[in-house]
Coordinates of C-alpha atoms in Angstrom, one line a residue:
X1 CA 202.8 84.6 12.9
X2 CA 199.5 83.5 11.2
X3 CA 200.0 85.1 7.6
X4 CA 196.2 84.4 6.7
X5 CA 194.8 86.0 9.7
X6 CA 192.8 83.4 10.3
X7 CA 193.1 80.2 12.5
X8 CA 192.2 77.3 10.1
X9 CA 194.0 74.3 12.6
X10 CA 191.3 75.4 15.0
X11 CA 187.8 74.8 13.7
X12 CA 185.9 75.7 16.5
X13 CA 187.3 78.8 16.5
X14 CA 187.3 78.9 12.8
X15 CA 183.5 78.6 13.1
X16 CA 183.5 81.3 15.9
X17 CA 182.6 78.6 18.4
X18 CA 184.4 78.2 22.0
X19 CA 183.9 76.3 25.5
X20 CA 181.3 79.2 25.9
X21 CA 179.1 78.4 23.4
X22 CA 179.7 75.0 22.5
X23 CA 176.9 73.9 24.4
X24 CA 174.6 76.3 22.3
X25 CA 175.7 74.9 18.9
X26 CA 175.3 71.8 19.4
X27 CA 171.6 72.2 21.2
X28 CA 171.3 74.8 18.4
X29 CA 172.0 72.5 15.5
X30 CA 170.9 68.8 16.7
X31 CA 168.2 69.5 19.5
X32 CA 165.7 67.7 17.7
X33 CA 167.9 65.1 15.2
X34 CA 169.1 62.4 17.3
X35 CA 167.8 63.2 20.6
X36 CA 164.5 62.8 19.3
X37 CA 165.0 59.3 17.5
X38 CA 162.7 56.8 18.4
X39 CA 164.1 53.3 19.6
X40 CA 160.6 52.1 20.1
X41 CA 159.6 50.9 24.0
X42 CA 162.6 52.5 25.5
X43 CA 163.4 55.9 26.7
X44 CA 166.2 57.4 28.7
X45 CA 165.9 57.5 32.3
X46 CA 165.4 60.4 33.6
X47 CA 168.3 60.2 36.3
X48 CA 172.0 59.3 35.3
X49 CA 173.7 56.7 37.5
X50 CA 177.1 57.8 38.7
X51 CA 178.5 54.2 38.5
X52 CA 178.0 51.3 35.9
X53 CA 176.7 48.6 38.1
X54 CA 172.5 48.9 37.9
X55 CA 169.7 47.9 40.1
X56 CA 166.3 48.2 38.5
X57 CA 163.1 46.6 39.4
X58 CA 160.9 44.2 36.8
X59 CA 158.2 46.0 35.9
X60 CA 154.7 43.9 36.3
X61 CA 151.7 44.6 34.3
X62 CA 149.3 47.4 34.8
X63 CA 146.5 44.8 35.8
X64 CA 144.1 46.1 38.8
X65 CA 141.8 43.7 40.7
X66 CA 138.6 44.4 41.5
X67 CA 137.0 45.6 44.6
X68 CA 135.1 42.8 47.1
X69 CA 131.6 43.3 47.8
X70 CA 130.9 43.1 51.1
X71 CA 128.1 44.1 54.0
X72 CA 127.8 48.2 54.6
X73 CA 129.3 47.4 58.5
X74 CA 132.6 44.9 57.1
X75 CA 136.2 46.1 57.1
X76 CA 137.5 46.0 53.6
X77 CA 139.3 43.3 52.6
X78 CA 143.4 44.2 52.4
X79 CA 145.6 43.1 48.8
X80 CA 148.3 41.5 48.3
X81 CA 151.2 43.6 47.2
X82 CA 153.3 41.2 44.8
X83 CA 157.4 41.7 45.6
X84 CA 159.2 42.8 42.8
X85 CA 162.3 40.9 41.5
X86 CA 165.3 42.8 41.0
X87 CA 167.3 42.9 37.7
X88 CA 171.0 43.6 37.7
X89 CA 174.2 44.4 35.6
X90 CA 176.6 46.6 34.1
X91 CA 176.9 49.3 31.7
X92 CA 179.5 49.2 28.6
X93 CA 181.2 52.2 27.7
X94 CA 181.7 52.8 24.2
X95 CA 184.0 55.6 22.3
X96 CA 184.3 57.3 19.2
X97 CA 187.2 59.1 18.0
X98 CA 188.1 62.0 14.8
X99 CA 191.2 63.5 14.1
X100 CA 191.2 66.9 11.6
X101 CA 194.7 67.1 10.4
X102 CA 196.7 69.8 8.1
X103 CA 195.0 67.7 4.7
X104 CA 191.8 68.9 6.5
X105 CA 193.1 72.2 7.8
X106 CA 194.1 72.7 3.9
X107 CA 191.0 71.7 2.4
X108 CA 189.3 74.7 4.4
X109 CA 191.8 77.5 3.2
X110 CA 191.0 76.2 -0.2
X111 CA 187.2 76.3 -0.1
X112 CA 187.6 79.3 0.9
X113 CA 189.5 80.9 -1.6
X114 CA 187.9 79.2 -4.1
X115 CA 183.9 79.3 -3.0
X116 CA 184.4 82.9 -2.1
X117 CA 182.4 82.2 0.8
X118 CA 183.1 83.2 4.3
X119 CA 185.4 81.0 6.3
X120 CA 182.8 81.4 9.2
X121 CA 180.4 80.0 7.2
X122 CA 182.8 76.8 5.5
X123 CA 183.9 76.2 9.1
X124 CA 180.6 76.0 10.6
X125 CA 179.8 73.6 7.9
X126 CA 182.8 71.2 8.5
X127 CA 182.0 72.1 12.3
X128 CA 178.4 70.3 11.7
X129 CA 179.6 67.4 9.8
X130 CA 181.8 66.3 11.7
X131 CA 179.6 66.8 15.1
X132 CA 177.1 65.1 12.6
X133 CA 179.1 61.7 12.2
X134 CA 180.0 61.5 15.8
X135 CA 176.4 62.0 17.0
X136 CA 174.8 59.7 14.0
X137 CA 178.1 56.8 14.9
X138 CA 176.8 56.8 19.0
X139 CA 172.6 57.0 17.9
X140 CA 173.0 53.7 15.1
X141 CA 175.0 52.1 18.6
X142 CA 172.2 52.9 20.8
X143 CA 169.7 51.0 17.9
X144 CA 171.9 48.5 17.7
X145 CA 171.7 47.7 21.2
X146 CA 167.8 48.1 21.4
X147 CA 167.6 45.6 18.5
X148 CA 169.6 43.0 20.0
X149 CA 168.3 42.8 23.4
X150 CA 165.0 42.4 21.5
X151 CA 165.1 39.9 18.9
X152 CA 168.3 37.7 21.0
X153 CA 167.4 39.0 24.4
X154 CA 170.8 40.0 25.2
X155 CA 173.8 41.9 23.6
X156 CA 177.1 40.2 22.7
X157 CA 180.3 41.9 22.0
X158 CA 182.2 40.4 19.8
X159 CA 185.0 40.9 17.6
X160 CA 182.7 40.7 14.5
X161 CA 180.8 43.8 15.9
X162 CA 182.9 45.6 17.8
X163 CA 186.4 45.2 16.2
X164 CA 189.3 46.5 18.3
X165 CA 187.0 46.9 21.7
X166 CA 186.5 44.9 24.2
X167 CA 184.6 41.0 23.1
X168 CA 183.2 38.2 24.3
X169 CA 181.3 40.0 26.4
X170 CA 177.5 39.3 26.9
X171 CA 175.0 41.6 28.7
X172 CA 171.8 39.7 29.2
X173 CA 168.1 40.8 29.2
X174 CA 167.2 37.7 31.9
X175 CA 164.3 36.3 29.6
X176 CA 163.0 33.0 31.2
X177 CA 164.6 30.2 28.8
X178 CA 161.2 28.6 28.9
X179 CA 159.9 32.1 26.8
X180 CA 162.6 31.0 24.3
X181 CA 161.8 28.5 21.9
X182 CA 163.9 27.1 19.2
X183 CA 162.5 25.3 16.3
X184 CA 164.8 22.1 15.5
X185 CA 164.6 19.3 13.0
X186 CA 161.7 19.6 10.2
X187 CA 160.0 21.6 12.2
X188 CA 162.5 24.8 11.3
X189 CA 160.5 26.5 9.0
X190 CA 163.5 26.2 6.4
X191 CA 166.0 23.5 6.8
X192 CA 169.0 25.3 5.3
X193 CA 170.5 29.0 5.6
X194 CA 169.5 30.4 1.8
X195 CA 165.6 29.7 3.0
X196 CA 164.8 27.8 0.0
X197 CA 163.7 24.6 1.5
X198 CA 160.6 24.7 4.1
X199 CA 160.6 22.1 7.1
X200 CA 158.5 19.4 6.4
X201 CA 156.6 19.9 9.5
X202 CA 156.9 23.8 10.0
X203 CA 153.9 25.9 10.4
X204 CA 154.6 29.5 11.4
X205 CA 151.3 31.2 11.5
X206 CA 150.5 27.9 14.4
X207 CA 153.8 29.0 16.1
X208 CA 153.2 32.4 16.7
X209 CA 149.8 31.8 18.0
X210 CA 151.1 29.2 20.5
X211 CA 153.5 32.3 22.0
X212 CA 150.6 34.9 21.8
X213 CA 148.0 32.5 23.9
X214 CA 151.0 32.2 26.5
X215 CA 151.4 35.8 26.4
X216 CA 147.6 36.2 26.5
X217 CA 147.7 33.2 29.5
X218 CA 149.7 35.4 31.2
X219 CA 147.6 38.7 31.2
X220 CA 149.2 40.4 28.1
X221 CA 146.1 41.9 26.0
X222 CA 148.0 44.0 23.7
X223 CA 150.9 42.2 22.1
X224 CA 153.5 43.1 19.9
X225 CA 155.0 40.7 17.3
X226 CA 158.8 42.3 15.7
X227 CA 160.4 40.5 12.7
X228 CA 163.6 41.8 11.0
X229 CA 162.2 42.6 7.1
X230 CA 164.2 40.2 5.6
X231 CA 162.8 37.4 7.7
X232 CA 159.4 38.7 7.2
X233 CA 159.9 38.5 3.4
X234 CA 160.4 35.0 3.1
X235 CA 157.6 34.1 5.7
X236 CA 155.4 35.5 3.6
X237 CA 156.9 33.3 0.7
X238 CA 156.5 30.1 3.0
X239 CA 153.8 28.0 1.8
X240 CA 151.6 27.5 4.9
X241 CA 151.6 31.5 5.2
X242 CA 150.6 31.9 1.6
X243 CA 148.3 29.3 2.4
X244 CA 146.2 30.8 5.1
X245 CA 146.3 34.4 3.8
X246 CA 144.5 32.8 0.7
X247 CA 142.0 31.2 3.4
X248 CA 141.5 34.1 5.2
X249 CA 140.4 36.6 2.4
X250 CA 138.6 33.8 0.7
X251 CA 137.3 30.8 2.8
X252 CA 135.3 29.4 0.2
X253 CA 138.3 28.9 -2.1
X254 CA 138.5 25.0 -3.3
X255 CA 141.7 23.9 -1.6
X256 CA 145.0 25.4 -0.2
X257 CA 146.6 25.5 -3.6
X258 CA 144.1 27.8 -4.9
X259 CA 144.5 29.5 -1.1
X260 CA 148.4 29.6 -2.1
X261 CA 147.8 31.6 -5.7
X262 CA 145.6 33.7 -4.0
X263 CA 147.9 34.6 -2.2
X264 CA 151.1 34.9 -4.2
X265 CA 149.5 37.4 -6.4
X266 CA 149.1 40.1 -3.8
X267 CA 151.8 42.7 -3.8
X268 CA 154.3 43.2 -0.5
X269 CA 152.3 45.6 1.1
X270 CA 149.3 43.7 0.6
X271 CA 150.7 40.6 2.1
X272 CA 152.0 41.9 5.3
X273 CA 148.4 43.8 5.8
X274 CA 147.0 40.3 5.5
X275 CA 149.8 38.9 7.4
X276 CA 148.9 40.8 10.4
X277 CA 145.4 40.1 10.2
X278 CA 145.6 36.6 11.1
X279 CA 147.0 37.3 14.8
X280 CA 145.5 39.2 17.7
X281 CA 149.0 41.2 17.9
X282 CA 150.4 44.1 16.1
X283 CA 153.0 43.8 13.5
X284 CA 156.3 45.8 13.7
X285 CA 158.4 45.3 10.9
X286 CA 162.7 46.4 11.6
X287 CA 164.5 47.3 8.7
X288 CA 168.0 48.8 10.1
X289 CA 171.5 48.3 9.3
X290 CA 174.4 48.8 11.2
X291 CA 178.4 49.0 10.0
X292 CA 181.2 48.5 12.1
X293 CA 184.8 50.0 10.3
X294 CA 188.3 47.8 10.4
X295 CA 191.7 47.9 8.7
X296 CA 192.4 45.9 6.0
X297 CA 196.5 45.4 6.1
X298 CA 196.3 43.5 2.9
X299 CA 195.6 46.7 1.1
X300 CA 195.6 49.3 3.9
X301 CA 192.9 50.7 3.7
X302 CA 189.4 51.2 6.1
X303 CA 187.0 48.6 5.6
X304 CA 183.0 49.2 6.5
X305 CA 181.1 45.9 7.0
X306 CA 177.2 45.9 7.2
X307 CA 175.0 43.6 9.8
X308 CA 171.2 43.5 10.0
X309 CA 171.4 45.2 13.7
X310 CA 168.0 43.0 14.6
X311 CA 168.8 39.2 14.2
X312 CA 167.8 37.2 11.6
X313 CA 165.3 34.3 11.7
X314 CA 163.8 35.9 15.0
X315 CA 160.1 36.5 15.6
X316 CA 159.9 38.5 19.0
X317 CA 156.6 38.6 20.9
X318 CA 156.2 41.1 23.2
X319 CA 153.6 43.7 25.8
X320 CA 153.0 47.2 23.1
X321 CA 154.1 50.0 25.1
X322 CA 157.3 50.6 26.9
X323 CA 159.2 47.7 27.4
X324 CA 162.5 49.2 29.2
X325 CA 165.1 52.3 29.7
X326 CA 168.2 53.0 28.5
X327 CA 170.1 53.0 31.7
X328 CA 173.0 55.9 31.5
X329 CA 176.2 56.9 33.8
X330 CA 176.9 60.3 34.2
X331 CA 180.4 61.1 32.4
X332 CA 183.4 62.6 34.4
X333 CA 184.3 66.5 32.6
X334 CA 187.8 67.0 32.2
X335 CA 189.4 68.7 35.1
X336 CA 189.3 72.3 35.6
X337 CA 191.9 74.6 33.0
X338 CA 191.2 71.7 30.4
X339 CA 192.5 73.5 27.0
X340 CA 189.4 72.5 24.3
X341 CA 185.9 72.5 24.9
X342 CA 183.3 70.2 26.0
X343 CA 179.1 69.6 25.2
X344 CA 176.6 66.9 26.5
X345 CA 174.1 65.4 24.6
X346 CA 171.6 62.1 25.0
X347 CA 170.5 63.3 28.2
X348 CA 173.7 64.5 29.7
X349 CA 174.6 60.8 28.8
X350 CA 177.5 61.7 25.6
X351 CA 180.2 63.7 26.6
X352 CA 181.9 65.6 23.6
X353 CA 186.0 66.9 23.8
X354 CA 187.5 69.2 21.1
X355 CA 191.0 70.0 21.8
X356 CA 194.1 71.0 19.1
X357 CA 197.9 69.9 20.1
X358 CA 199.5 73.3 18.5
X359 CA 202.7 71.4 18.2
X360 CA 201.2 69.0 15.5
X361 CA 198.4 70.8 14.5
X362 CA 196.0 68.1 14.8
X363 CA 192.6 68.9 16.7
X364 CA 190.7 66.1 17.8
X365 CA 187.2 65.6 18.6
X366 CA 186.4 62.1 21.0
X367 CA 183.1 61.0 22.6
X368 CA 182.7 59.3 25.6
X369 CA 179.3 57.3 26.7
X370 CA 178.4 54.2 29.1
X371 CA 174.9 53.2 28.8
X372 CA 172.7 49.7 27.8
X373 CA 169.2 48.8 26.9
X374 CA 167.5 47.2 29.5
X375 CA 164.5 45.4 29.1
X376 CA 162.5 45.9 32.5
X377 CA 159.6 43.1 31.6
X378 CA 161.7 40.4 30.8
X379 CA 159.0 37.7 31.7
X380 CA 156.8 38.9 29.4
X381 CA 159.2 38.5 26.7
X382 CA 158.9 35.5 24.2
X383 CA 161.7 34.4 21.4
X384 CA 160.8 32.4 18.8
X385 CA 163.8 31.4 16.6
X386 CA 162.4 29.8 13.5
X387 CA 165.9 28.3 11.9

């Protein structure tokens, strides 16, 4: 028999929360948290796919020809239709994974003697936190994911950033090798790893024009330049940038050293305004980090390492707009008579199981989702890596 009355091992029904409202709580409480975030030029589509092999067409640009002028009594002239090229792949699965034992359970009885407050109210709390971590673990993933594909044009998992999962596995974003350039020699714009020693021969602001006139070559008009804000930092420290900002807000200045101290005495704010005025392209500047968790055995304890989720020493050119989907399976629900509840979230895409073992009195809480980034106008892409 219960002698509290109440059922703290279970904290969806500590919370008043079952498989009949589930749904509603989570819609209730993180309708417009994470399935609003922005992972800028993607979107979900609209349609899950029930297996993880994908077919999606390359997406041209939006560029109409004109009309032919001919005689009132002439047929029209018939267009080409251009083929599309067909990009293919698969879809990784990824998990997450919380167990709420008896320390938890505990925790809850105590708050609630203590706080005075209703256990509802404590349980609904825990309840949203923990919904909270899973939801905010799978949404840094899915940013992750957009990051990569767009500053390396693919996404590699490896031990380093997916510890205990599956590695060495690359999913590519098929952008034409001759769209990525790498800077060698003296031409790097810094010669060593720490960034303190400029190539002899770099020039970045003559690099990024070359890839925007072969973007504009190609038909792009609005263009998109991405750098990760580290990397942008210490471009704006490199001396032919400082150089040419100088130039551009005063061309009448003596030489490039006065162009350079110019320069160097605007604040940060001020520099990447100027920075962006020098290109026919909009700046986007990506400040996000990601943390992946592993088990030290030395001390035995959970470790959290931090990685810059958009790669370092990147500049990424590419078409302002949309520039792919997030390409989802549909998730299997547990057979019928399953004892715990489910919710969907991410489209349908994130499948969320709650079930306690009353033997242990552990209840459990695992996510379940299969999708990838795709970039759908992978010739438009360009890649510049500067070290």
């Amino acid at each position: 028999m219960n002698a509290t009355g109440l059922n703290y091992h279970d904290l969806l029904q500590a919370a008043g929360v079952n498989q009949g409202n589930f749904q509603a709580f989570i819609d209730g409480y993180f309708a417009n948290k994470y399935n609003t975030a922005m992972w800028d030029g993607f979107e979900f589509d609209a349609a899950p796919m029930l297996d993880y092999t994908y077919q999606q067409f390359q997406s041209e640009l939006k560029l109409n020809v004109m009309a032919t002028y001919v005689n009132p009594d002439s047929p029209a002239k018939m267009k080409s239709t251009e083929g599309f090229s067909e990009l293919s792949g698969t879809i990784p699965t990824m998990k997450s994974a919380l167990v709420r034992d008896s320390k938890e359970q505990r925790e809850l009885m105590k708050m609630q003697m203590a706080s005075g407050d209703s256990t509802v109210n404590l349980a609904i709390s825990q309840l949203y936190r923990t919904m909270d971590q899973l939801l905010g673990e799978h949404t840094n993933s899915i940013s992750y994911q957009r990051n990569q594909m767009v500053s390396k044009g693919k996404l590699e998992l490896l031990s380093t950033n997916n510890p205990g999962g599956i590695a060495n596995i690359t999913f590519s974003a098929q952008i034409p090798s001759a769209n990525i350039v790498t800077k060698t020699g003296n031409g790097k714009w810094w010669t060593d790893t720490t960034r303190a020693t400029e190539g002899t021969t770099s020039d970045p602001i003559a690099d990024i024009e070359a890839e925007i006139q072969k973007m504009q070559d190609a038909g792009v008009s609005a263009i998109t330049i991405e750098m990760d804000k580290l990397t942008l930092k210490a471009t704006l420290g490199h001396t032919k940038v400082l150089s040419a900002i100088g130039y551009n807000l005063n061309p009448l200045v003596a030489d490039a050293t006065v162009a350079k101290a110019i320069a160097s005495n605007l604040s940060y704010n001020q520099k990447v305004a100027a920075f962006q005025g020098l290109f026919e392209a909009t700046l986007k500047v990506t400040d996000q980090i990601a943390a992946v968790e592993t088990f030290d055995k030395a001390t035995m304890k959970p470790v959290s390492t931090q990685m810059r989720s958009f790669a370092a020493n990147v500049v990424s050119l590419y078409p302002t707009g949309n520039i792919g989907k997030i390409k989802h399976v549909l998730p299997i629900l547990p057979a019928e008579g399953f004892q715990g509840a489910i919710a969907r979230y991410f489209n349908g895409s994130l499948l969320l199981r709650t079930y306690s073992d009353i033997n242990t009195n552990v209840q459990y809480f695992n996510t379940e989702q299969a999708l990838l980034a795709v970039i759908d106008k992978p010739k438009y892409f360009h890649i510049l890596n500067v070290l």
